[in-house]
């Protein structure tokens, strides 16, 4: 009887621990930038059987990853065929080299109609500071 009670107690403790871990993992994502950044954990950890990495399901992107445990940069760039005609480039990069100030960098190149000119827009999101300054610049066509 004691052995059975002990096994039931251990099973309940394991279920509560697993549930608590899943709750913690769900609560750390508060916006789209956090969701993009925390996708990093899926690259370096074993995925759960019922949850696949989002990027495994997308066909129209080019993923750059060196498949090592100490990834400092991971980038995703959409292929030209999956973008509207006025968008020349679209993608994002993770920078993990400075673990105290990790960042997500989002970039887009917009083609101006009937010219060779482009407008480049970039956003850098600091995961630590929850800050996202944006930059833009005009590139004249040659």
Coordinates of N, CA and C in Angstrom, one line a residue:
X1 N 0.8 -1.2 0.0 CA 0.0 0.0 0.0 C 0.9 1.3 0.0
X2 N 1.9 1.2 0.8 CA 2.8 2.4 0.9 C 3.6 2.6 -0.5
X3 N 3.9 1.5 -1.1 CA 4.6 1.6 -2.4 C 3.7 2.2 -3.4
X4 N 2.5 1.8 -3.4 CA 1.5 2.3 -4.4 C 1.3 3.8 -4.2
X5 N 1.2 4.2 -2.9 CA 1.0 5.6 -2.6 C 2.2 6.4 -3.0
X6 N 3.4 5.9 -2.8 CA 4.6 6.6 -3.2 C 4.7 6.7 -4.7
X7 N 4.3 5.7 -5.5 CA 4.3 5.8 -6.9 C 3.3 6.8 -7.4
X8 N 2.1 6.9 -6.8 CA 1.1 7.8 -7.2 C 1.6 9.3 -6.9
X9 N 2.2 9.4 -5.7 CA 2.8 10.7 -5.3 C 3.8 11.2 -6.3
X10 N 4.7 10.3 -6.7 CA 5.8 10.7 -7.7 C 5.2 11.0 -9.0
X11 N 4.2 10.3 -9.5 CA 3.5 10.6 -10.7 C 2.9 11.9 -10.7
X12 N 2.2 12.3 -9.6 CA 1.5 13.6 -9.5 C 2.5 14.7 -9.5
X13 N 3.6 14.5 -8.8 CA 4.7 15.5 -8.7 C 5.3 15.7 -10.1
X14 N 5.5 14.7 -10.8 CA 6.1 14.8 -12.2 C 5.1 15.5 -13.1
X15 N 3.8 15.2 -13.0 CA 2.8 15.9 -13.8 C 2.7 17.4 -13.5
X16 N 2.8 17.7 -12.2 CA 2.7 19.1 -11.8 C 4.0 19.9 -12.2
X17 N 5.1 19.2 -12.2 CA 6.4 19.8 -12.6 C 6.3 20.1 -14.1
X18 N 5.9 19.1 -14.9 CA 5.8 19.3 -16.3 C 4.8 20.4 -16.7
X19 N 3.7 20.4 -16.0 CA 2.7 21.5 -16.2 C 3.2 22.8 -15.9
X20 N 3.9 22.9 -14.8 CA 4.5 24.2 -14.4 C 5.6 24.7 -15.4
X21 N 6.4 23.8 -15.9 CA 7.3 24.2 -17.0 C 6.6 24.7 -18.2
X22 N 5.6 24.0 -18.6 CA 4.9 24.4 -19.8 C 4.2 25.8 -19.6
X23 N 3.7 26.0 -18.4 CA 3.1 27.3 -18.1 C 4.2 28.4 -18.1
X24 N 5.3 28.1 -17.6 CA 6.4 29.1 -17.6 C 6.8 29.4 -19.1
X25 N 7.0 28.4 -19.9 CA 7.4 28.6 -21.3 C 6.4 29.4 -22.0
X26 N 5.1 29.2 -21.7 CA 4.0 29.9 -22.4 C 4.0 31.4 -21.9
X27 N 4.3 31.6 -20.7 CA 4.1 33.0 -20.1 C 5.3 33.9 -20.5
X28 N 6.4 33.4 -21.0 CA 7.5 34.3 -21.3 C 7.3 35.0 -22.6
X29 N 6.4 34.6 -23.4 CA 6.2 35.2 -24.7 C 5.0 36.2 -24.6
X30 N 5.4 37.5 -24.8 CA 4.4 38.5 -24.6 C 4.0 39.3 -25.8
X31 N 4.9 39.2 -26.9 CA 4.6 39.9 -28.1 C 5.4 39.1 -29.2
X32 N 5.2 39.6 -30.5 CA 5.7 38.9 -31.6 C 7.3 38.9 -31.6
X33 N 7.9 39.9 -31.0 CA 9.4 39.9 -31.0 C 9.9 38.8 -30.0
X34 N 9.2 38.7 -28.9 CA 9.6 37.6 -27.9 C 9.3 36.2 -28.6
X35 N 8.2 36.1 -29.3 CA 8.0 34.8 -29.9 C 9.0 34.4 -30.9
X36 N 9.5 35.4 -31.7 CA 10.6 35.2 -32.7 C 11.8 34.8 -32.0
X37 N 12.2 35.6 -30.9 CA 13.4 35.3 -30.2 C 13.4 34.0 -29.5
X38 N 12.3 33.6 -28.8 CA 12.3 32.4 -28.0 C 12.2 31.2 -28.9
X39 N 12.0 31.3 -30.2 CA 12.0 30.2 -31.1 C 13.4 29.6 -31.1
X40 N 14.4 30.4 -30.7 CA 15.8 30.0 -30.6 C 15.9 28.7 -29.7
X41 N 15.1 28.6 -28.7 CA 15.2 27.4 -27.8 C 14.9 26.2 -28.5
X42 N 14.0 26.3 -29.6 CA 13.6 25.1 -30.3 C 14.8 24.6 -31.2
X43 N 15.7 25.4 -31.5 CA 16.8 25.0 -32.4 C 17.8 24.2 -31.6
X44 N 17.9 24.5 -30.3 CA 19.0 23.9 -29.5 C 18.5 22.8 -28.5
X45 N 17.2 22.6 -28.4 CA 16.7 21.6 -27.5 C 15.9 20.6 -28.3
X46 N 15.7 19.4 -27.7 CA 14.9 18.4 -28.3 C 13.4 18.9 -28.3
X47 N 12.8 18.8 -29.5 CA 11.4 19.3 -29.6 C 10.5 18.3 -29.0
X48 N 9.3 18.7 -28.4 CA 8.3 17.8 -27.9 C 7.7 17.2 -29.1
X49 N 7.1 16.0 -28.9 CA 6.5 15.2 -30.0 C 5.4 15.9 -30.6
X50 N 4.6 16.7 -29.9 CA 3.5 17.4 -30.4 C 3.7 18.8 -30.9
X51 N 4.9 19.3 -30.8 CA 5.2 20.6 -31.2 C 6.5 20.7 -32.0
X52 N 6.3 21.0 -33.3 CA 7.4 21.2 -34.2 C 7.8 22.6 -34.3
X53 N 9.0 22.9 -34.7 CA 9.4 24.2 -35.0 C 8.6 24.8 -36.1
X54 N 8.3 26.1 -36.0 CA 7.5 26.8 -37.0 C 8.2 26.8 -38.3
X55 N 9.5 27.0 -38.3 CA 10.3 27.1 -39.5 C 10.3 25.8 -40.3
X56 N 10.1 24.7 -39.7 CA 10.1 23.4 -40.4 C 9.0 23.3 -41.4
X57 N 7.9 24.1 -41.2 CA 6.7 24.0 -42.0 C 6.7 25.0 -43.2
X58 N 7.7 25.9 -43.2 CA 7.7 26.9 -44.2 C 8.6 26.6 -45.4
X59 N 8.1 26.7 -46.6 CA 8.9 26.3 -47.8 C 9.6 27.5 -48.4
X60 N 9.1 28.7 -48.3 CA 9.6 29.9 -49.0 C 10.6 30.7 -48.3
X61 N 11.4 30.1 -47.4 CA 12.4 30.8 -46.7 C 13.7 30.1 -46.8
X62 N 14.8 30.9 -46.6 CA 16.1 30.4 -46.6 C 16.6 30.6 -45.2
X63 N 17.0 29.5 -44.5 CA 17.4 29.5 -43.1 C 19.0 29.3 -43.1
X64 N 19.6 30.2 -42.3 CA 21.1 30.1 -42.1 C 21.3 29.8 -40.6
X65 N 21.9 28.6 -40.4 CA 22.1 28.2 -39.0 C 23.3 27.3 -39.1
X66 N 24.2 27.4 -38.1 CA 25.4 26.6 -38.2 C 25.3 25.3 -37.4
X67 N 24.1 25.0 -36.9 CA 23.8 23.8 -36.2 C 24.7 23.5 -35.0
X68 N 25.2 24.5 -34.3 CA 26.0 24.2 -33.2 C 25.3 24.7 -31.9
X69 N 25.8 24.2 -30.8 CA 25.2 24.6 -29.5 C 25.5 26.1 -29.2
X70 N 26.5 26.7 -29.8 CA 26.9 28.0 -29.4 C 26.5 29.0 -30.6
X71 N 25.3 28.8 -31.1 CA 24.8 29.7 -32.2 C 24.9 31.1 -31.8
X72 N 25.5 32.0 -32.5 CA 25.5 33.4 -32.2 C 24.7 34.1 -33.2
X73 N 24.4 33.6 -34.3 CA 23.6 34.2 -35.3 C 22.7 33.2 -36.0
X74 N 21.5 33.5 -36.2 CA 20.6 32.7 -36.9 C 19.7 33.6 -37.8
X75 N 19.6 33.3 -39.1 CA 18.8 34.2 -39.9 C 17.8 33.5 -40.8
X76 N 16.7 34.2 -41.1 CA 15.7 33.6 -41.9 C 15.4 34.7 -43.0
X77 N 15.5 34.3 -44.2 CA 15.3 35.3 -45.3 C 14.3 34.7 -46.3
X78 N 13.2 35.4 -46.6 CA 12.2 34.9 -47.5 C 12.7 34.9 -48.9
X79 N 12.3 33.9 -49.7 CA 12.7 33.9 -51.1 C 11.9 34.9 -51.9
X80 N 12.4 35.4 -53.0 CA 11.8 36.4 -53.9 C 10.4 35.9 -54.4
X81 N 10.3 34.6 -54.7 CA 9.0 34.1 -55.2 C 7.9 34.2 -54.2
X82 N 8.2 34.3 -52.9 CA 7.1 34.4 -51.9 C 6.8 35.8 -51.4
X83 N 7.5 36.8 -52.0 CA 7.3 38.2 -51.7 C 6.5 38.9 -52.7
X84 N 5.8 40.0 -52.3 CA 5.1 40.8 -53.3 C 6.2 41.5 -54.2
X85 N 5.8 42.0 -55.4 CA 6.7 42.5 -56.4 C 7.4 43.8 -55.8
X86 N 6.8 44.5 -54.9 CA 7.5 45.8 -54.5 C 8.4 45.5 -53.3
X87 N 8.5 44.3 -52.8 CA 9.4 44.0 -51.7 C 10.6 43.2 -52.3
X88 N 11.8 43.8 -52.1 CA 13.0 43.2 -52.7 C 13.6 42.2 -51.7
X89 N 13.5 42.4 -50.4 CA 14.1 41.6 -49.5 C 13.3 41.7 -48.2
X90 N 13.2 40.5 -47.5 CA 12.5 40.5 -46.2 C 13.1 39.4 -45.4
X91 N 13.4 39.6 -44.1 CA 14.0 38.6 -43.3 C 14.2 39.1 -41.9
X92 N 14.7 38.2 -41.1 CA 15.1 38.6 -39.7 C 16.3 37.7 -39.3
X93 N 17.0 38.3 -38.3 CA 18.2 37.6 -37.8 C 18.2 37.7 -36.3
X94 N 18.7 36.6 -35.6 CA 18.9 36.6 -34.2 C 20.4 36.8 -33.9
X95 N 20.7 37.6 -32.9 CA 22.1 37.8 -32.5 C 22.1 37.3 -31.0
X96 N 22.8 36.2 -30.8 CA 22.9 35.7 -29.4 C 24.3 35.7 -28.9
X97 N 25.2 36.4 -29.5 CA 26.6 36.4 -29.1 C 26.7 37.1 -27.7
X98 N 26.0 38.1 -27.5 CA 26.0 38.8 -26.2 C 24.8 38.3 -25.4
X99 N 24.9 37.3 -24.6 CA 23.8 36.7 -23.9 C 23.1 37.6 -22.9
X100 N 23.8 38.7 -22.5 CA 23.2 39.7 -21.6 C 22.3 40.7 -22.4
X101 N 22.5 40.8 -23.7 CA 21.7 41.7 -24.5 C 21.4 41.1 -25.9
X102 N 20.7 40.0 -25.9 CA 20.3 39.4 -27.2 C 19.4 40.3 -28.0
X103 N 19.5 40.2 -29.3 CA 18.7 41.1 -30.2 C 18.1 40.3 -31.4
X104 N 17.0 40.9 -31.9 CA 16.4 40.4 -33.1 C 16.4 41.5 -34.1
X105 N 16.9 41.3 -35.3 CA 17.0 42.3 -36.3 C 16.1 41.9 -37.5
X106 N 15.2 42.8 -37.8 CA 14.2 42.6 -38.9 C 14.5 43.6 -40.0
X107 N 14.6 43.1 -41.2 CA 15.0 44.0 -42.3 C 14.0 43.8 -43.5
X108 N 13.9 44.9 -44.3 CA 13.0 44.9 -45.5 C 13.5 45.9 -46.5
X109 N 13.5 45.5 -47.7 CA 13.9 46.4 -48.8 C 12.7 46.6 -49.7
X110 N 12.2 47.8 -49.8 CA 11.0 48.2 -50.6 C 11.4 48.8 -51.9
X111 N 11.0 48.3 -53.0 CA 11.3 48.8 -54.3 C 10.3 49.9 -54.7
X112 N 10.8 51.1 -55.1 CA 9.9 52.1 -55.5 C 9.4 51.9 -56.9
X113 N 8.1 52.0 -57.2 CA 7.6 51.7 -58.5 C 8.2 52.6 -59.6
X114 N 8.4 51.9 -60.8 CA 8.9 52.5 -62.0 C 10.3 53.2 -61.8
X115 N 11.1 52.8 -60.8 CA 12.4 53.3 -60.6 C 13.3 52.2 -60.2
X116 N 14.6 52.4 -60.1 CA 15.5 51.4 -59.5 C 15.9 51.8 -58.1
X117 N 15.1 52.7 -57.5 CA 15.4 53.2 -56.2 C 14.7 52.2 -55.1
X118 N 15.3 52.1 -54.0 CA 14.8 51.3 -52.9 C 14.8 52.1 -51.6
X119 N 13.9 51.7 -50.7 CA 13.9 52.2 -49.3 C 14.2 51.0 -48.5
X120 N 15.2 51.1 -47.7 CA 15.6 50.0 -46.7 C 15.1 50.4 -45.4
X121 N 14.4 49.4 -44.7 CA 13.9 49.7 -43.4 C 14.4 48.5 -42.5
X122 N 14.9 48.9 -41.3 CA 15.4 47.9 -40.3 C 14.9 48.2 -38.9
X123 N 14.6 47.1 -38.2 CA 14.2 47.2 -36.8 C 15.1 46.3 -36.0
X124 N 15.6 46.9 -34.9 CA 16.4 46.1 -34.0 C 15.6 46.0 -32.7
X125 N 15.3 44.8 -32.2 CA 14.6 44.6 -31.0 C 15.5 44.0 -29.9
X126 N 15.6 44.7 -28.8 CA 16.4 44.3 -27.7 C 15.5 43.5 -26.8
X127 N 15.8 42.2 -26.6 CA 15.0 41.3 -25.8 C 15.1 41.7 -24.3
X128 N 16.3 42.2 -23.9 CA 16.5 42.6 -22.5 C 15.7 43.9 -22.2
X129 N 15.9 44.9 -23.0 CA 15.3 46.2 -22.8 C 13.9 46.4 -23.3
X130 N 13.4 45.4 -24.1 CA 12.1 45.5 -24.8 C 12.0 46.8 -25.6
X131 N 13.1 47.1 -26.3 CA 13.2 48.4 -27.0 C 13.4 48.0 -28.5
X132 N 12.8 48.8 -29.4 CA 12.9 48.4 -30.8 C 13.0 49.7 -31.7
X133 N 14.2 50.3 -31.7 CA 14.4 51.4 -32.6 C 14.4 51.0 -34.0
X134 N 13.9 51.9 -34.9 CA 13.9 51.6 -36.3 C 14.8 52.5 -37.1
X135 N 15.3 52.1 -38.2 CA 16.1 52.9 -39.1 C 15.6 52.7 -40.5
X136 N 15.7 53.8 -41.3 CA 15.4 53.7 -42.7 C 16.3 54.5 -43.5
X137 N 16.6 54.1 -44.8 CA 17.5 54.9 -45.6 C 17.1 54.6 -47.1
X138 N 17.3 55.6 -47.9 CA 17.0 55.6 -49.3 C 18.2 55.3 -50.1
X139 N 18.1 54.3 -51.0 CA 19.2 53.9 -51.9 C 18.8 54.3 -53.3
X140 N 19.5 55.2 -53.9 CA 19.2 55.6 -55.3 C 19.6 54.5 -56.3
X141 N 18.8 54.3 -57.3 CA 19.2 53.2 -58.3 C 20.4 53.7 -59.2
X142 N 21.2 52.8 -59.6 CA 22.3 53.1 -60.4 C 22.1 52.8 -61.9

